[in-house]
PDB file of C-alpha atoms in Angstrom:
ATOM      1  CA  GLN A   1       0.000   0.000   0.000  1.00  0.00           C
ATOM      2  CA  VAL A   2       1.420   3.344  -1.058  1.00  0.00           C
ATOM      3  CA  GLN A   3       1.994   5.871   1.687  1.00  0.00           C
ATOM      4  CA  LEU A   4       2.659   9.547   1.200  1.00  0.00           C
ATOM      5  CA  VAL A   5       4.064  11.232   4.292  1.00  0.00           C
ATOM      6  CA  GLU A   6       4.529  14.984   4.342  1.00  0.00           C
ATOM      7  CA  SER A   7       6.564  16.832   6.973  1.00  0.00           C
ATOM      8  CA  GLY A   8       8.295  20.117   7.649  1.00  0.00           C
ATOM      9  CA  GLY A   9       5.384  22.480   8.060  1.00  0.00           C
ATOM     10  CA  GLY A  10       4.978  24.973  10.861  1.00  0.00           C
ATOM     11  CA  LEU A  11       4.310  28.550  11.854  1.00  0.00           C
ATOM     12  CA  VAL A  12       6.476  31.162  10.172  1.00  0.00           C
ATOM     13  CA  GLN A  13       6.395  34.924   9.880  1.00  0.00           C
ATOM     14  CA  PRO A  14       5.826  36.615   6.515  1.00  0.00           C
ATOM     15  CA  GLY A  15       9.052  36.645   4.559  1.00  0.00           C
ATOM     16  CA  GLY A  16      10.284  33.491   6.244  1.00  0.00           C
ATOM     17  CA  SER A  17      11.219  30.106   4.807  1.00  0.00           C
ATOM     18  CA  LEU A  18      10.288  26.483   5.270  1.00  0.00           C
ATOM     19  CA  ARG A  19      11.383  23.249   3.638  1.00  0.00           C
ATOM     20  CA  LEU A  20       8.808  20.528   3.201  1.00  0.00           C
ATOM     21  CA  SER A  21       9.602  16.859   2.643  1.00  0.00           C
ATOM     22  CA  CYS A  22       7.529  14.074   1.134  1.00  0.00           C
ATOM     23  CA  ALA A  23       8.443  10.439   1.706  1.00  0.00           C
ATOM     24  CA  ALA A  24       6.689   8.262  -0.866  1.00  0.00           C
ATOM     25  CA  SER A  25       6.579   4.489  -0.656  1.00  0.00           C
ATOM     26  CA  ILE A  26       5.955   4.183  -4.405  1.00  0.00           C
ATOM     27  CA  SER A  27       7.817   1.235  -5.874  1.00  0.00           C
ATOM     28  CA  MET A  28       8.735   3.014  -9.098  1.00  0.00           C
ATOM     29  CA  PHE A  29       8.929   6.517  -7.675  1.00  0.00           C
ATOM     30  CA  SER A  30      11.579   7.642 -10.117  1.00  0.00           C
ATOM     31  CA  ILE A  31       9.364   7.334 -13.204  1.00  0.00           C
ATOM     32  CA  TYR A  32       6.520   9.462 -11.930  1.00  0.00           C
ATOM     33  CA  THR A  33       5.926  13.154 -12.256  1.00  0.00           C
ATOM     34  CA  MET A  34       5.393  14.264  -8.663  1.00  0.00           C
ATOM     35  CA  GLY A  35       3.613  17.311  -7.368  1.00  0.00           C
ATOM     36  CA  TRP A  36       3.094  19.456  -4.312  1.00  0.00           C
ATOM     37  CA  TYR A  37      -0.474  20.516  -3.708  1.00  0.00           C
ATOM     38  CA  ARG A  38      -2.050  22.767  -1.120  1.00  0.00           C
ATOM     39  CA  GLN A  39      -5.491  23.448   0.268  1.00  0.00           C
ATOM     40  CA  GLY A  40      -6.064  26.759   1.971  1.00  0.00           C
ATOM     41  CA  PRO A  41      -8.948  27.567   4.317  1.00  0.00           C
ATOM     42  CA  GLY A  42     -12.201  27.446   2.379  1.00  0.00           C
ATOM     43  CA  LYS A  43     -10.406  26.717  -0.883  1.00  0.00           C
ATOM     44  CA  GLN A  44     -10.055  23.771  -3.230  1.00  0.00           C
ATOM     45  CA  ARG A  45      -6.850  21.812  -3.362  1.00  0.00           C
ATOM     46  CA  GLU A  46      -4.488  23.177  -5.988  1.00  0.00           C
ATOM     47  CA  LEU A  47      -1.245  22.046  -7.597  1.00  0.00           C
ATOM     48  CA  VAL A  48       1.556  24.469  -6.770  1.00  0.00           C
ATOM     49  CA  ALA A  49       4.606  22.732  -8.205  1.00  0.00           C
ATOM     50  CA  SER A  50       5.526  19.595 -10.112  1.00  0.00           C
ATOM     51  CA  ILE A  51       8.695  17.821 -11.148  1.00  0.00           C
ATOM     52  CA  THR A  52       9.109  15.218 -13.870  1.00  0.00           C
ATOM     53  CA  SER A  53      11.190  12.083 -13.707  1.00  0.00           C
ATOM     54  CA  GLY A  54      13.881  13.965 -15.582  1.00  0.00           C
ATOM     55  CA  GLY A  55      13.856  16.899 -13.210  1.00  0.00           C
ATOM     56  CA  SER A  56      11.904  19.435 -15.256  1.00  0.00           C
ATOM     57  CA  THR A  57       9.832  21.678 -13.023  1.00  0.00           C
ATOM     58  CA  ASN A  58       6.660  23.679 -13.292  1.00  0.00           C
ATOM     59  CA  TYR A  59       5.149  26.171 -10.862  1.00  0.00           C
ATOM     60  CA  ALA A  60       1.881  27.925 -10.284  1.00  0.00           C
ATOM     61  CA  GLY A  61       2.136  31.612 -10.970  1.00  0.00           C
ATOM     62  CA  SER A  62       1.474  32.471  -7.349  1.00  0.00           C
ATOM     63  CA  VAL A  63       4.632  30.703  -6.145  1.00  0.00           C
ATOM     64  CA  LYS A  64       6.997  31.049  -9.107  1.00  0.00           C
ATOM     65  CA  GLY A  65      10.282  32.557  -8.056  1.00  0.00           C
ATOM     66  CA  ARG A  66       9.663  31.806  -4.376  1.00  0.00           C
ATOM     67  CA  PHE A  67       9.255  28.022  -4.209  1.00  0.00           C
ATOM     68  CA  THR A  68      11.666  25.361  -5.476  1.00  0.00           C
ATOM     69  CA  ILE A  69      10.691  21.732  -5.959  1.00  0.00           C
ATOM     70  CA  SER A  70      13.293  18.965  -6.013  1.00  0.00           C
ATOM     71  CA  ARG A  71      13.487  15.217  -5.652  1.00  0.00           C
ATOM     72  CA  ASP A  72      15.877  12.478  -4.565  1.00  0.00           C
ATOM     73  CA  ASN A  73      14.883   9.315  -6.413  1.00  0.00           C
ATOM     74  CA  ALA A  74      17.265   7.119  -4.433  1.00  0.00           C
ATOM     75  CA  LYS A  75      15.505   8.148  -1.216  1.00  0.00           C
ATOM     76  CA  LYS A  76      12.033   8.262  -2.818  1.00  0.00           C
ATOM     77  CA  THR A  77      11.704  11.720  -1.364  1.00  0.00           C
ATOM     78  CA  MET A  78      10.546  15.043  -2.738  1.00  0.00           C
ATOM     79  CA  TYR A  79      11.131  18.506  -1.308  1.00  0.00           C
ATOM     80  CA  LEU A  80       9.612  21.951  -1.500  1.00  0.00           C
ATOM     81  CA  GLN A  81      11.789  24.875  -0.486  1.00  0.00           C
ATOM     82  CA  MET A  82       9.512  27.809   0.251  1.00  0.00           C
ATOM     83  CA  ASN A  83      11.009  31.273   0.568  1.00  0.00           C
ATOM     84  CA  SER A  84       9.501  34.737   0.957  1.00  0.00           C
ATOM     85  CA  LEU A  85       6.389  33.214   2.417  1.00  0.00           C
ATOM     86  CA  LYS A  86       3.187  35.214   2.396  1.00  0.00           C
ATOM     87  CA  PRO A  87       0.020  34.898   4.512  1.00  0.00           C
ATOM     88  CA  GLU A  88      -1.790  33.620   1.421  1.00  0.00           C
ATOM     89  CA  ASP A  89       0.549  30.614   1.383  1.00  0.00           C
ATOM     90  CA  THR A  90      -1.171  29.391   4.552  1.00  0.00           C
ATOM     91  CA  ALA A  91      -2.550  25.947   3.748  1.00  0.00           C
ATOM     92  CA  VAL A  92      -2.194  22.238   4.301  1.00  0.00           C
ATOM     93  CA  TYR A  93       0.421  20.993   1.861  1.00  0.00           C
ATOM     94  CA  TYR A  94       0.230  17.550   0.296  1.00  0.00           C
ATOM     95  CA  CYS A  95       2.287  15.513  -2.127  1.00  0.00           C
ATOM     96  CA  ASN A  96       1.102  13.081  -4.765  1.00  0.00           C
ATOM     97  CA  THR A  97       1.755  12.147  -8.340  1.00  0.00           C
ATOM     98  CA  ASP A  98       0.772  14.645 -11.028  1.00  0.00           C
ATOM     99  CA  PRO A  99      -1.990  14.024 -11.850  1.00  0.00           C
ATOM    100  CA  ALA A 100      -2.887  12.784  -8.386  1.00  0.00           C
ATOM    101  CA  PHE A 101      -3.414   9.036  -8.326  1.00  0.00           C
ATOM    102  CA  TYR A 102      -2.756   7.754  -4.822  1.00  0.00           C
ATOM    103  CA  THR A 103      -4.677   8.201  -1.595  1.00  0.00           C
ATOM    104  CA  TRP A 104      -3.810  11.524  -0.023  1.00  0.00           C
ATOM    105  CA  GLY A 105      -1.627  11.603   3.061  1.00  0.00           C
ATOM    106  CA  GLN A 106      -2.263  13.693   6.163  1.00  0.00           C
ATOM    107  CA  GLY A 107      -0.516  16.700   4.767  1.00  0.00           C
ATOM    108  CA  THR A 108       1.569  19.215   6.691  1.00  0.00           C
ATOM    109  CA  GLN A 109       0.194  22.515   7.927  1.00  0.00           C
ATOM    110  CA  VAL A 110       1.947  25.717   6.902  1.00  0.00           C
ATOM    111  CA  THR A 111       0.825  28.880   8.647  1.00  0.00           C
ATOM    112  CA  VAL A 112       2.268  32.243   7.666  1.00  0.00           C
ATOM    113  CA  SER A 113       1.350  34.845  10.217  1.00  0.00           C
ATOM    114  CA  THR A 114       2.713  37.473  12.543  1.00  0.00           C
TER     115      THR A 114
END
C-alpha cells in the first residue's frame, strides 16, 4: 500500500522560509511526475509545483520565483523549499503524483502569520 508522508510544516512569519519533505513508498517513484499541492482555508486543493522524472519543473504563478521543488529518487523523497512566504501561502500541503493518483496523506500545515 502506497503511503505519502509529508513533513516540515509549521508557523512562520511573513518573509520566512520552510522546507517541506515528502516520503513516498511508491515502488517506481523515479518514473513518476510528482507534485506538491495545497489546500487553503475554504479553498479547493491546488497544484503548486511539479517535477518530472527527468527533473523538469513547473510552478503555479502564485509561487513562481519563491518556491523550489526537487526530488531524490534514491531516497524516494521530494522537497519543496519555500522562501519569501506570504500569509496567502497558509494551507495544508500535500504531495502526490501529477496528476494525483494515490490516496492523499495527512498533509503538513503551513501557517504564515505574525
